[in-house]
Amino acid sequence: MSPSSTDQSTCPSITALKSLLTTTLRITTTDNRVFIGTFMGTDQLLNIILVNTEEYILGNEASRFVGQVMLPWRLVLHVEAFDQQNTSNGKAKDDRSLYI
């Protein structure tokens, strides 16, 4: 017997993932790229979908706007969410507290 859809929606991991919707994420990939964009969800294969995204290459300060991207889960090394609790008046307390 499979769990009902209401059981799946109350799962703590799904609730945590839903709480990240529309937040800014910083995602580092295995090919030394960093994507900073707004989290819009995942697909069935758990690939991450970002919009309004900037792409950076580690070691290079230049960036490019890539808009909407789908990042394959196999390429993802780190996913970091903007930590709004450690900011006050829009300013971070220190540089290390921007992401959790």
PDB file of N, CA and C in Angstrom:
ATOM      1  N   MET A   1       0.840  -1.181   0.000  1.00  0.00           N
ATOM      2  CA  MET A   1       0.000   0.000   0.000  1.00  0.00           C
ATOM      3  C   MET A   1       0.882   1.239   0.000  1.00  0.00           C
ATOM      4  N   SER A   2       0.621   2.153  -0.897  1.00  0.00           N
ATOM      5  CA  SER A   2       1.431   3.365  -0.986  1.00  0.00           C
ATOM      6  C   SER A   2       0.849   4.444  -0.082  1.00  0.00           C
ATOM      7  N   PRO A   3       1.741   5.316   0.444  1.00  0.00           N
ATOM      8  CA  PRO A   3       1.248   6.395   1.305  1.00  0.00           C
ATOM      9  C   PRO A   3       0.416   7.381   0.501  1.00  0.00           C
ATOM     10  N   SER A   4      -0.545   7.979   1.154  1.00  0.00           N
ATOM     11  CA  SER A   4      -1.399   8.955   0.476  1.00  0.00           C
ATOM     12  C   SER A   4      -0.635  10.249   0.250  1.00  0.00           C
ATOM     13  N   SER A   5      -1.144  11.083  -0.620  1.00  0.00           N
ATOM     14  CA  SER A   5      -0.471  12.343  -0.920  1.00  0.00           C
ATOM     15  C   SER A   5      -0.449  13.265   0.293  1.00  0.00           C
ATOM     16  N   THR A   6      -1.420  13.156   1.173  1.00  0.00           N
ATOM     17  CA  THR A   6      -1.408  13.999   2.370  1.00  0.00           C
ATOM     18  C   THR A   6      -0.321  13.547   3.324  1.00  0.00           C
ATOM     19  N   ASP A   7      -0.019  12.251   3.378  1.00  0.00           N
ATOM     20  CA  ASP A   7       1.067  11.770   4.221  1.00  0.00           C
ATOM     21  C   ASP A   7       2.407  12.285   3.711  1.00  0.00           C
ATOM     22  N   GLN A   8       2.590  12.307   2.395  1.00  0.00           N
ATOM     23  CA  GLN A   8       3.838  12.776   1.818  1.00  0.00           C
ATOM     24  C   GLN A   8       4.023  14.270   2.033  1.00  0.00           C
ATOM     25  N   SER A   9       2.960  15.039   2.001  1.00  0.00           N
ATOM     26  CA  SER A   9       3.093  16.486   2.145  1.00  0.00           C
ATOM     27  C   SER A   9       3.418  16.899   3.575  1.00  0.00           C
ATOM     28  N   THR A  10       3.213  16.019   4.547  1.00  0.00           N
ATOM     29  CA  THR A  10       3.531  16.349   5.933  1.00  0.00           C
ATOM     30  C   THR A  10       4.892  15.812   6.347  1.00  0.00           C
ATOM     31  N   CYS A  11       5.603  15.153   5.451  1.00  0.00           N
ATOM     32  CA  CYS A  11       6.940  14.648   5.729  1.00  0.00           C
ATOM     33  C   CYS A  11       7.855  15.836   6.053  1.00  0.00           C
ATOM     34  N   PRO A  12       8.667  15.750   7.115  1.00  0.00           N
ATOM     35  CA  PRO A  12       9.517  16.884   7.497  1.00  0.00           C
ATOM     36  C   PRO A  12      10.462  17.350   6.388  1.00  0.00           C
ATOM     37  N   SER A  13      11.006  16.433   5.610  1.00  0.00           N
ATOM     38  CA  SER A  13      11.928  16.846   4.551  1.00  0.00           C
ATOM     39  C   SER A  13      11.203  17.609   3.443  1.00  0.00           C
ATOM     40  N   ILE A  14       9.976  17.214   3.139  1.00  0.00           N
ATOM     41  CA  ILE A  14       9.197  17.927   2.122  1.00  0.00           C
ATOM     42  C   ILE A  14       8.792  19.300   2.637  1.00  0.00           C
ATOM     43  N   THR A  15       8.422  19.369   3.902  1.00  0.00           N
ATOM     44  CA  THR A  15       8.075  20.651   4.512  1.00  0.00           C
ATOM     45  C   THR A  15       9.276  21.596   4.487  1.00  0.00           C
ATOM     46  N   ALA A  16      10.455  21.072   4.801  1.00  0.00           N
ATOM     47  CA  ALA A  16      11.667  21.896   4.778  1.00  0.00           C
ATOM     48  C   ALA A  16      11.972  22.385   3.368  1.00  0.00           C
ATOM     49  N   LEU A  17      11.803  21.514   2.388  1.00  0.00           N
ATOM     50  CA  LEU A  17      12.044  21.898   1.001  1.00  0.00           C
ATOM     51  C   LEU A  17      11.050  22.961   0.546  1.00  0.00           C
ATOM     52  N   LYS A  18       9.784  22.796   0.920  1.00  0.00           N
ATOM     53  CA  LYS A  18       8.762  23.789   0.562  1.00  0.00           C
ATOM     54  C   LYS A  18       9.058  25.146   1.194  1.00  0.00           C
ATOM     55  N   SER A  19       9.654  25.141   2.382  1.00  0.00           N
ATOM     56  CA  SER A  19       9.956  26.407   3.051  1.00  0.00           C
ATOM     57  C   SER A  19      11.039  27.194   2.317  1.00  0.00           C
ATOM     58  N   LEU A  20      11.804  26.524   1.465  1.00  0.00           N
ATOM     59  CA  LEU A  20      12.856  27.201   0.705  1.00  0.00           C
ATOM     60  C   LEU A  20      12.364  27.807  -0.603  1.00  0.00           C
ATOM     61  N   LEU A  21      11.138  27.516  -0.991  1.00  0.00           N
ATOM     62  CA  LEU A  21      10.611  28.052  -2.245  1.00  0.00           C
ATOM     63  C   LEU A  21      10.698  29.572  -2.256  1.00  0.00           C
ATOM     64  N   THR A  22      11.125  30.123  -3.341  1.00  0.00           N
ATOM     65  CA  THR A  22      11.305  31.558  -3.608  1.00  0.00           C
ATOM     66  C   THR A  22      12.419  32.199  -2.777  1.00  0.00           C
ATOM     67  N   THR A  23      13.260  31.408  -2.138  1.00  0.00           N
ATOM     68  CA  THR A  23      14.409  31.970  -1.435  1.00  0.00           C
ATOM     69  C   THR A  23      15.629  31.934  -2.349  1.00  0.00           C
ATOM     70  N   THR A  24      16.611  32.748  -2.021  1.00  0.00           N
ATOM     71  CA  THR A  24      17.844  32.789  -2.792  1.00  0.00           C
ATOM     72  C   THR A  24      18.748  31.645  -2.359  1.00  0.00           C
ATOM     73  N   LEU A  25      19.199  30.855  -3.339  1.00  0.00           N
ATOM     74  CA  LEU A  25      20.115  29.748  -3.075  1.00  0.00           C
ATOM     75  C   LEU A  25      21.431  30.001  -3.790  1.00  0.00           C
ATOM     76  N   ARG A  26      22.492  29.520  -3.174  1.00  0.00           N
ATOM     77  CA  ARG A  26      23.812  29.495  -3.814  1.00  0.00           C
ATOM     78  C   ARG A  26      24.187  28.031  -3.973  1.00  0.00           C
ATOM     79  N   ILE A  27      24.362  27.593  -5.214  1.00  0.00           N
ATOM     80  CA  ILE A  27      24.630  26.188  -5.505  1.00  0.00           C
ATOM     81  C   ILE A  27      25.993  26.075  -6.173  1.00  0.00           C
ATOM     82  N   THR A  28      26.860  25.240  -5.598  1.00  0.00           N
ATOM     83  CA  THR A  28      28.174  24.966  -6.158  1.00  0.00           C
ATOM     84  C   THR A  28      28.125  23.620  -6.858  1.00  0.00           C
ATOM     85  N   THR A  29      28.684  23.558  -8.067  1.00  0.00           N
ATOM     86  CA  THR A  29      28.651  22.327  -8.852  1.00  0.00           C
ATOM     87  C   THR A  29      30.048  21.712  -8.960  1.00  0.00           C
ATOM     88  N   THR A  30      30.090  20.472  -9.428  1.00  0.00           N
ATOM     89  CA  THR A  30      31.345  19.728  -9.520  1.00  0.00           C
ATOM     90  C   THR A  30      32.311  20.308 -10.546  1.00  0.00           C
ATOM     91  N   ASP A  31      31.827  21.135 -11.453  1.00  0.00           N
ATOM     92  CA  ASP A  31      32.695  21.728 -12.471  1.00  0.00           C
ATOM     93  C   ASP A  31      33.123  23.154 -12.113  1.00  0.00           C
ATOM     94  N   ASN A  32      33.183  23.441 -10.807  1.00  0.00           N
ATOM     95  CA  ASN A  32      33.679  24.720 -10.276  1.00  0.00           C
ATOM     96  C   ASN A  32      32.866  25.929 -10.699  1.00  0.00           C
ATOM     97  N   ARG A  33      31.563  25.746 -10.813  1.00  0.00           N
ATOM     98  CA  ARG A  33      30.676  26.872 -11.076  1.00  0.00           C
ATOM     99  C   ARG A  33      29.791  27.093  -9.859  1.00  0.00           C
ATOM    100  N   VAL A  34      29.361  28.336  -9.696  1.00  0.00           N
ATOM    101  CA  VAL A  34      28.449  28.708  -8.616  1.00  0.00           C
ATOM    102  C   VAL A  34      27.262  29.407  -9.254  1.00  0.00           C
ATOM    103  N   PHE A  35      26.065  28.987  -8.865  1.00  0.00           N
ATOM    104  CA  PHE A  35      24.836  29.588  -9.360  1.00  0.00           C
ATOM    105  C   PHE A  35      24.115  30.218  -8.179  1.00  0.00           C
ATOM    106  N   ILE A  36      23.746  31.478  -8.317  1.00  0.00           N
ATOM    107  CA  ILE A  36      22.973  32.169  -7.289  1.00  0.00           C
ATOM    108  C   ILE A  36      21.670  32.607  -7.935  1.00  0.00           C
ATOM    109  N   GLY A  37      20.561  32.074  -7.408  1.00  0.00           N
ATOM    110  CA  GLY A  37      19.268  32.383  -7.991  1.00  0.00           C
ATOM    111  C   GLY A  37      18.129  32.037  -7.056  1.00  0.00           C
ATOM    112  N   THR A  38      16.924  32.275  -7.516  1.00  0.00           N
ATOM    113  CA  THR A  38      15.711  32.034  -6.736  1.00  0.00           C
ATOM    114  C   THR A  38      15.237  30.603  -6.953  1.00  0.00           C
ATOM    115  N   PHE A  39      15.082  29.871  -5.855  1.00  0.00           N
ATOM    116  CA  PHE A  39      14.663  28.470  -5.912  1.00  0.00           C
ATOM    117  C   PHE A  39      13.182  28.385  -6.252  1.00  0.00           C
ATOM    118  N   MET A  40      12.879  27.647  -7.327  1.00  0.00           N
ATOM    119  CA  MET A  40      11.489  27.482  -7.754  1.00  0.00           C
ATOM    120  C   MET A  40      10.993  26.050  -7.601  1.00  0.00           C
ATOM    121  N   GLY A  41      11.882  25.121  -7.285  1.00  0.00           N
ATOM    122  CA  GLY A  41      11.439  23.751  -7.063  1.00  0.00           C
ATOM    123  C   GLY A  41      12.395  22.736  -7.654  1.00  0.00           C
ATOM    124  N   THR A  42      11.911  21.496  -7.695  1.00  0.00           N
ATOM    125  CA  THR A  42      12.666  20.393  -8.281  1.00  0.00           C
ATOM    126  C   THR A  42      11.751  19.648  -9.244  1.00  0.00           C
ATOM    127  N   ASP A  43      12.361  18.837 -10.087  1.00  0.00           N
ATOM    128  CA  ASP A  43      11.549  17.966 -10.930  1.00  0.00           C
ATOM    129  C   ASP A  43      11.507  16.578 -10.290  1.00  0.00           C
ATOM    130  N   GLN A  44      10.936  15.605 -10.979  1.00  0.00           N
ATOM    131  CA  GLN A  44      10.798  14.265 -10.402  1.00  0.00           C
ATOM    132  C   GLN A  44      12.144  13.598 -10.151  1.00  0.00           C
ATOM    133  N   LEU A  45      13.169  13.991 -10.884  1.00  0.00           N
ATOM    134  CA  LEU A  45      14.502  13.411 -10.709  1.00  0.00           C
ATOM    135  C   LEU A  45      15.337  14.171  -9.681  1.00  0.00           C
ATOM    136  N   LEU A  46      14.726  15.161  -9.025  1.00  0.00           N
ATOM    137  CA  LEU A  46      15.352  16.005  -8.005  1.00  0.00           C
ATOM    138  C   LEU A  46      16.396  16.964  -8.570  1.00  0.00           C
ATOM    139  N   ASN A  47      16.304  17.281  -9.852  1.00  0.00           N
ATOM    140  CA  ASN A  47      17.112  18.349 -10.414  1.00  0.00           C
ATOM    141  C   ASN A  47      16.574  19.669  -9.867  1.00  0.00           C
ATOM    142  N   ILE A  48      17.453  20.614  -9.614  1.00  0.00           N
ATOM    143  CA  ILE A  48      17.070  21.872  -8.973  1.00  0.00           C
ATOM    144  C   ILE A  48      16.776  22.931 -10.032  1.00  0.00           C
ATOM    145  N   ILE A  49      15.683  23.648  -9.852  1.00  0.00           N
ATOM    146  CA  ILE A  49      15.279  24.691 -10.795  1.00  0.00           C
ATOM    147  C   ILE A  49      15.429  26.057 -10.121  1.00  0.00           C
ATOM    148  N   LEU A  50      16.215  26.933 -10.758  1.00  0.00           N
ATOM    149  CA  LEU A  50      16.428  28.292 -10.282  1.00  0.00           C
ATOM    150  C   LEU A  50      16.003  29.277 -11.363  1.00  0.00           C
ATOM    151  N   VAL A  51      15.517  30.449 -10.945  1.00  0.00           N
ATOM    152  CA  VAL A  51      15.214  31.539 -11.873  1.00  0.00           C
ATOM    153  C   VAL A  51      15.993  32.775 -11.443  1.00  0.00           C
ATOM    154  N   ASN A  52      16.089  33.754 -12.358  1.00  0.00           N
ATOM    155  CA  ASN A  52      16.842  34.990 -12.095  1.00  0.00           C
ATOM    156  C   ASN A  52      18.244  34.663 -11.584  1.00  0.00           C
ATOM    157  N   THR A  53      18.935  33.828 -12.315  1.00  0.00           N
ATOM    158  CA  THR A  53      20.175  33.214 -11.853  1.00  0.00           C
ATOM    159  C   THR A  53      21.407  33.871 -12.463  1.00  0.00           C
ATOM    160  N   GLU A  54      22.419  34.047 -11.623  1.00  0.00           N
ATOM    161  CA  GLU A  54      23.744  34.487 -12.052  1.00  0.00           C
ATOM    162  C   GLU A  54      24.682  33.289 -11.943  1.00  0.00           C
ATOM    163  N   GLU A  55      25.559  33.130 -12.934  1.00  0.00           N
ATOM    164  CA  GLU A  55      26.537  32.045 -12.935  1.00  0.00           C
ATOM    165  C   GLU A  55      27.924  32.626 -12.726  1.00  0.00           C
ATOM    166  N   TYR A  56      28.684  32.043 -11.821  1.00  0.00           N
ATOM    167  CA  TYR A  56      30.059  32.437 -11.544  1.00  0.00           C
ATOM    168  C   TYR A  56      30.953  31.221 -11.732  1.00  0.00           C
ATOM    169  N   ILE A  57      32.175  31.452 -12.173  1.00  0.00           N
ATOM    170  CA  ILE A  57      33.171  30.389 -12.229  1.00  0.00           C
ATOM    171  C   ILE A  57      34.143  30.655 -11.092  1.00  0.00           C
ATOM    172  N   LEU A  58      34.396  29.640 -10.258  1.00  0.00           N
ATOM    173  CA  LEU A  58      35.283  29.821  -9.116  1.00  0.00           C
ATOM    174  C   LEU A  58      36.654  30.297  -9.587  1.00  0.00           C
ATOM    175  N   GLY A  59      37.177  31.325  -8.918  1.00  0.00           N
ATOM    176  CA  GLY A  59      38.453  31.900  -9.292  1.00  0.00           C
ATOM    177  C   GLY A  59      38.341  33.044 -10.284  1.00  0.00           C
ATOM    178  N   ASN A  60      37.139  33.324 -10.747  1.00  0.00           N
ATOM    179  CA  ASN A  60      36.903  34.407 -11.699  1.00  0.00           C
ATOM    180  C   ASN A  60      35.792  35.285 -11.125  1.00  0.00           C
ATOM    181  N   GLU A  61      36.048  36.580 -11.007  1.00  0.00           N
ATOM    182  CA  GLU A  61      35.059  37.475 -10.404  1.00  0.00           C
ATOM    183  C   GLU A  61      33.905  37.815 -11.337  1.00  0.00           C
ATOM    184  N   ALA A  62      34.086  37.606 -12.623  1.00  0.00           N
ATOM    185  CA  ALA A  62      33.040  37.943 -13.589  1.00  0.00           C
ATOM    186  C   ALA A  62      31.879  36.958 -13.485  1.00  0.00           C
ATOM    187  N   SER A  63      30.694  37.453 -13.788  1.00  0.00           N
ATOM    188  CA  SER A  63      29.511  36.593 -13.772  1.00  0.00           C
ATOM    189  C   SER A  63      28.720  36.838 -15.046  1.00  0.00           C
ATOM    190  N   ARG A  64      27.755  35.966 -15.264  1.00  0.00           N
ATOM    191  CA  ARG A  64      26.835  36.182 -16.382  1.00  0.00           C
ATOM    192  C   ARG A  64      25.440  35.797 -15.941  1.00  0.00           C
ATOM    193  N   PHE A  65      24.472  36.545 -16.448  1.00  0.00           N
ATOM    194  CA  PHE A  65      23.077  36.261 -16.146  1.00  0.00           C
ATOM    195  C   PHE A  65      22.626  35.126 -17.050  1.00  0.00           C
ATOM    196  N   VAL A  66      22.116  34.047 -16.439  1.00  0.00           N
ATOM    197  CA  VAL A  66      21.673  32.895 -17.230  1.00  0.00           C
ATOM    198  C   VAL A  66      20.173  32.681 -17.141  1.00  0.00           C
ATOM    199  N   GLY A  67      19.477  33.502 -16.366  1.00  0.00           N
ATOM    200  CA  GLY A  67      18.017  33.391 -16.279  1.00  0.00           C
ATOM    201  C   GLY A  67      17.571  32.145 -15.551  1.00  0.00           C
ATOM    202  N   GLN A  68      16.801  31.314 -16.226  1.00  0.00           N
ATOM    203  CA  GLN A  68      16.281  30.083 -15.620  1.00  0.00           C
ATOM    204  C   GLN A  68      17.213  28.925 -15.952  1.00  0.00           C
ATOM    205  N   VAL A  69      17.581  28.157 -14.915  1.00  0.00           N
ATOM    206  CA  VAL A  69      18.451  26.995 -15.112  1.00  0.00           C
ATOM    207  C   VAL A  69      17.886  25.793 -14.384  1.00  0.00           C
ATOM    208  N   MET A  70      18.227  24.624 -14.899  1.00  0.00           N
ATOM    209  CA  MET A  70      17.919  23.361 -14.243  1.00  0.00           C
ATOM    210  C   MET A  70      19.263  22.694 -13.990  1.00  0.00           C
ATOM    211  N   LEU A  71      19.577  22.487 -12.712  1.00  0.00           N
ATOM    212  CA  LEU A  71      20.858  21.907 -12.342  1.00  0.00           C
ATOM    213  C   LEU A  71      20.675  20.425 -12.022  1.00  0.00           C
ATOM    214  N   PRO A  72      21.326  19.548 -12.782  1.00  0.00           N
ATOM    215  CA  PRO A  72      21.215  18.114 -12.508  1.00  0.00           C
ATOM    216  C   PRO A  72      21.759  17.784 -11.118  1.00  0.00           C
ATOM    217  N   TRP A  73      21.047  16.983 -10.370  1.00  0.00           N
ATOM    218  CA  TRP A  73      21.443  16.671  -8.993  1.00  0.00           C
ATOM    219  C   TRP A  73      22.823  16.033  -8.938  1.00  0.00           C
ATOM    220  N   ARG A  74      23.236  15.354  -9.981  1.00  0.00           N
ATOM    221  CA  ARG A  74      24.549  14.690  -9.989  1.00  0.00           C
ATOM    222  C   ARG A  74      25.704  15.684  -9.995  1.00  0.00           C
ATOM    223  N   LEU A  75      25.446  16.910 -10.436  1.00  0.00           N
ATOM    224  CA  LEU A  75      26.496  17.930 -10.490  1.00  0.00           C
ATOM    225  C   LEU A  75      26.577  18.774  -9.227  1.00  0.00           C
ATOM    226  N   VAL A  76      25.606  18.662  -8.347  1.00  0.00           N
ATOM    227  CA  VAL A  76      25.510  19.551  -7.188  1.00  0.00           C
ATOM    228  C   VAL A  76      26.428  19.084  -6.061  1.00  0.00           C
ATOM    229  N   LEU A  77      27.317  19.993  -5.620  1.00  0.00           N
ATOM    230  CA  LEU A  77      28.177  19.727  -4.465  1.00  0.00           C
ATOM    231  C   LEU A  77      27.595  20.311  -3.186  1.00  0.00           C
ATOM    232  N   HIS A  78      27.193  21.585  -3.252  1.00  0.00           N
ATOM    233  CA  HIS A  78      26.681  22.301  -2.082  1.00  0.00           C
ATOM    234  C   HIS A  78      25.449  23.098  -2.468  1.00  0.00           C
ATOM    235  N   VAL A  79      24.496  23.148  -1.547  1.00  0.00           N
ATOM    236  CA  VAL A  79      23.338  24.028  -1.686  1.00  0.00           C
ATOM    237  C   VAL A  79      23.268  24.847  -0.412  1.00  0.00           C
ATOM    238  N   GLU A  80      23.299  26.163  -0.561  1.00  0.00           N
ATOM    239  CA  GLU A  80      23.260  27.058   0.589  1.00  0.00           C
ATOM    240  C   GLU A  80      22.103  28.033   0.416  1.00  0.00           C
ATOM    241  N   ALA A  81      21.392  28.280   1.505  1.00  0.00           N
ATOM    242  CA  ALA A  81      20.269  29.219   1.484  1.00  0.00           C
ATOM    243  C   ALA A  81      20.682  30.502   2.181  1.00  0.00           C
ATOM    244  N   PHE A  82      20.196  31.616   1.675  1.00  0.00           N
ATOM    245  CA  PHE A  82      20.446  32.909   2.295  1.00  0.00           C
ATOM    246  C   PHE A  82      19.891  32.895   3.706  1.00  0.00           C
ATOM    247  N   ASP A  83      20.700  33.276   4.674  1.00  0.00           N
ATOM    248  CA  ASP A  83      20.302  33.242   6.077  1.00  0.00           C
ATOM    249  C   ASP A  83      19.749  34.604   6.480  1.00  0.00           C
ATOM    250  N   GLN A  84      18.421  34.749   6.441  1.00  0.00           N
ATOM    251  CA  GLN A  84      17.797  36.024   6.755  1.00  0.00           C
ATOM    252  C   GLN A  84      17.792  36.311   8.248  1.00  0.00           C
ATOM    253  N   GLN A  85      17.981  35.308   9.078  1.00  0.00           N
ATOM    254  CA  GLN A  85      17.979  35.526  10.521  1.00  0.00           C
ATOM    255  C   GLN A  85      19.230  36.254  10.981  1.00  0.00           C
ATOM    256  N   ASN A  86      20.336  36.126  10.248  1.00  0.00           N
ATOM    257  CA  ASN A  86      21.583  36.764  10.647  1.00  0.00           C
ATOM    258  C   ASN A  86      21.797  38.117   9.989  1.00  0.00           C
ATOM    259  N   THR A  87      20.760  38.685   9.426  1.00  0.00           N
ATOM    260  CA  THR A  87      20.875  40.016   8.836  1.00  0.00           C
ATOM    261  C   THR A  87      19.946  40.965   9.574  1.00  0.00           C
ATOM    262  N   SER A  88      20.343  42.203   9.611  1.00  0.00           N
ATOM    263  CA  SER A  88      19.482  43.224  10.208  1.00  0.00           C
ATOM    264  C   SER A  88      19.526  44.445   9.300  1.00  0.00           C
ATOM    265  N   ASN A  89      18.377  44.984   9.014  1.00  0.00           N
ATOM    266  CA  ASN A  89      18.263  46.143   8.123  1.00  0.00           C
ATOM    267  C   ASN A  89      18.901  45.889   6.762  1.00  0.00           C
ATOM    268  N   GLY A  90      18.853  44.646   6.304  1.00  0.00           N
ATOM    269  CA  GLY A  90      19.389  44.322   4.991  1.00  0.00           C
ATOM    270  C   GLY A  90      20.892  44.173   4.934  1.00  0.00           C
ATOM    271  N   LYS A  91      21.574  44.304   6.069  1.00  0.00           N
ATOM    272  CA  LYS A  91      23.032  44.194   6.084  1.00  0.00           C
ATOM    273  C   LYS A  91      23.437  42.978   6.907  1.00  0.00           C
ATOM    274  N   ALA A  92      24.401  42.239   6.401  1.00  0.00           N
ATOM    275  CA  ALA A  92      24.879  41.052   7.109  1.00  0.00           C
ATOM    276  C   ALA A  92      25.730  41.470   8.300  1.00  0.00           C
ATOM    277  N   LYS A  93      25.680  40.689   9.364  1.00  0.00           N
ATOM    278  CA  LYS A  93      26.509  40.972  10.529  1.00  0.00           C
ATOM    279  C   LYS A  93      27.982  40.746  10.215  1.00  0.00           C
ATOM    280  N   ASP A  94      28.285  39.714   9.453  1.00  0.00           N
ATOM    281  CA  ASP A  94      29.624  39.497   8.925  1.00  0.00           C
ATOM    282  C   ASP A  94      29.506  38.704   7.635  1.00  0.00           C
ATOM    283  N   ASP A  95      30.580  38.680   6.856  1.00  0.00           N
ATOM    284  CA  ASP A  95      30.530  38.051   5.535  1.00  0.00           C
ATOM    285  C   ASP A  95      30.205  36.568   5.603  1.00  0.00           C
ATOM    286  N   ARG A  96      30.599  35.903   6.677  1.00  0.00           N
ATOM    287  CA  ARG A  96      30.386  34.462   6.768  1.00  0.00           C
ATOM    288  C   ARG A  96      28.952  34.103   7.115  1.00  0.00           C
ATOM    289  N   SER A  97      28.149  35.058   7.527  1.00  0.00           N
ATOM    290  CA  SER A  97      26.788  34.748   7.965  1.00  0.00           C
ATOM    291  C   SER A  97      25.745  34.905   6.865  1.00  0.00           C
ATOM    292  N   LEU A  98      26.162  35.188   5.635  1.00  0.00           N
ATOM    293  CA  LEU A  98      25.188  35.398   4.576  1.00  0.00           C
ATOM    294  C   LEU A  98      24.420  34.140   4.225  1.00  0.00           C
ATOM    295  N   TYR A  99      25.079  32.994   4.263  1.00  0.00           N
ATOM    296  CA  TYR A  99      24.427  31.746   3.889  1.00  0.00           C
ATOM    297  C   TYR A  99      24.562  30.742   5.017  1.00  0.00           C
ATOM    298  N   ILE A 100      23.548  29.871   5.122  1.00  0.00           N
ATOM    299  CA  ILE A 100      23.578  28.857   6.173  1.00  0.00           C
ATOM    300  C   ILE A 100      24.082  27.545   5.617  1.00  0.00           C
TER     301      ILE A 100
END
